Amino acid sequence: MRAVIALDGVDFKKHSGVIAYFREHYIKMGIFDKMYSDIISSTSLIRSKSDYDDFYIAQKDETIEQVKNAEEIYNAVEEYLHTLY
């Protein structure tokens, strides 16, 4: 996502800023499918839990799902960037 928003000349110090901008300017505008908003929400929640919950242990199935989600977003971003360049 950061690679995409960098093309607009913007960056944010916090993940939440990157996510909010990406949703507003790329998902809401239809450039990326709305399913990516759900993936981003899921990923952000798990990231937050793993960072701040002292007793959080990621489950194997959850980890597999997150890797799949990361690959989907990566592929979508890569495809988008190739359409531009």
C-alpha positions as a Markdown table, in Angstrom:
| # | Residue | x | y | z |
|---|---|---|---|---|
| 1 | Met | 0.0 | 0.0 | 0.0 |
| 2 | Arg | 2.8 | 2.4 | 0.9 |
| 3 | Ala | 4.3 | 1.9 | -2.7 |
| 4 | Val | 0.9 | 2.9 | -4.2 |
| 5 | Ile | 0.3 | 6.0 | -2.0 |
| 6 | Ala | 4.0 | 7.1 | -2.5 |
| 7 | Leu | 3.0 | 7.8 | -6.1 |
| 8 | Asp | 0.7 | 10.5 | -4.8 |
| 9 | Gly | 3.6 | 12.0 | -2.9 |
| 10 | Val | 2.2 | 11.2 | 0.5 |
| 11 | Asp | 3.4 | 9.1 | 3.4 |
| 12 | Phe | 2.4 | 8.6 | 7.0 |
| 13 | Lys | 4.2 | 7.8 | 10.2 |
| 14 | Lys | 1.5 | 5.4 | 11.4 |
| 15 | His | 0.1 | 2.4 | 9.8 |
| 16 | Ser | -3.4 | 3.8 | 10.5 |
| 17 | Gly | -2.7 | 6.8 | 8.3 |
| 18 | Val | -1.5 | 4.6 | 5.4 |
| 19 | Ile | -4.5 | 2.4 | 5.7 |
| 20 | Ala | -7.0 | 5.3 | 5.9 |
| 21 | Tyr | -5.5 | 7.0 | 2.9 |
| 22 | Phe | -5.4 | 3.8 | 0.8 |
| 23 | Arg | -9.0 | 3.1 | 1.7 |
| 24 | Glu | -10.2 | 6.6 | 0.9 |
| 25 | His | -8.3 | 7.1 | -2.4 |
| 26 | Tyr | -8.0 | 3.6 | -3.8 |
| 27 | Ile | -10.6 | 1.3 | -2.4 |
| 28 | Lys | -13.5 | 3.8 | -2.1 |
| 29 | Met | -12.7 | 5.1 | -5.6 |
| 30 | Gly | -12.9 | 1.6 | -7.0 |
| 31 | Ile | -9.2 | 1.3 | -8.0 |
| 32 | Phe | -8.8 | -1.7 | -5.7 |
| 33 | Asp | -11.6 | -4.1 | -4.8 |
| 34 | Lys | -13.5 | -3.6 | -1.6 |
| 35 | Met | -12.4 | -7.1 | -0.4 |
| 36 | Tyr | -9.0 | -5.6 | 0.3 |
| 37 | Ser | -10.6 | -3.4 | 2.9 |
| 38 | Asp | -11.7 | -6.5 | 4.8 |
| 39 | Ile | -8.2 | -8.1 | 4.4 |
| 40 | Ile | -6.6 | -4.9 | 5.7 |
| 41 | Ser | -8.9 | -4.9 | 8.7 |
| 42 | Ser | -8.1 | -8.5 | 9.6 |
| 43 | Thr | -4.4 | -8.0 | 9.2 |
| 44 | Ser | -4.4 | -4.8 | 11.3 |
| 45 | Leu | -6.3 | -6.5 | 14.1 |
| 46 | Ile | -3.9 | -9.4 | 14.2 |
| 47 | Arg | -0.9 | -7.1 | 14.0 |
| 48 | Ser | -2.3 | -5.0 | 16.9 |
| 49 | Lys | -2.9 | -8.2 | 19.0 |
| 50 | Ser | 0.5 | -9.5 | 18.3 |
| 51 | Asp | 2.1 | -6.2 | 19.2 |
| 52 | Tyr | 0.2 | -5.3 | 22.3 |
| 53 | Asp | -1.4 | -8.4 | 23.8 |
| 54 | Asp | 1.3 | -10.1 | 25.9 |
| 55 | Phe | -0.3 | -13.5 | 25.7 |
| 56 | Tyr | -1.4 | -13.5 | 22.1 |
| 57 | Ile | -0.3 | -16.6 | 20.2 |
| 58 | Ala | -1.1 | -16.8 | 16.5 |
| 59 | Gln | -2.7 | -20.0 | 15.4 |
| 60 | Lys | -1.4 | -21.9 | 12.4 |
| 61 | Asp | -4.6 | -21.5 | 10.4 |
| 62 | Glu | -4.7 | -17.8 | 11.1 |
| 63 | Thr | -1.1 | -17.5 | 10.0 |
| 64 | Ile | -1.7 | -19.4 | 6.8 |
| 65 | Glu | -4.7 | -17.1 | 6.1 |
| 66 | Gln | -2.6 | -13.9 | 6.7 |
| 67 | Val | 0.2 | -15.1 | 4.3 |
| 68 | Lys | -2.5 | -15.8 | 1.7 |
| 69 | Asn | -3.9 | -12.3 | 2.3 |
| 70 | Ala | -0.5 | -10.7 | 2.0 |
| 71 | Glu | 0.1 | -12.5 | -1.3 |
| 72 | Glu | -3.3 | -11.3 | -2.6 |
| 73 | Ile | -2.6 | -7.6 | -1.7 |
| 74 | Tyr | 1.0 | -7.8 | -3.0 |
| 75 | Asn | -0.2 | -9.2 | -6.3 |
| 76 | Ala | -2.9 | -6.6 | -6.7 |
| 77 | Val | -0.5 | -3.8 | -5.9 |
| 78 | Glu | 2.1 | -5.2 | -8.3 |
| 79 | Glu | -0.5 | -5.5 | -11.1 |
| 80 | Tyr | -1.7 | -2.0 | -10.4 |
| 81 | Leu | 1.9 | -0.6 | -10.6 |
| 82 | His | 2.5 | -2.5 | -13.9 |
| 83 | Thr | -0.5 | -0.8 | -15.4 |
| 84 | Leu | 1.1 | 2.5 | -14.6 |
| 85 | Tyr | 4.7 | 1.7 | -15.7 |
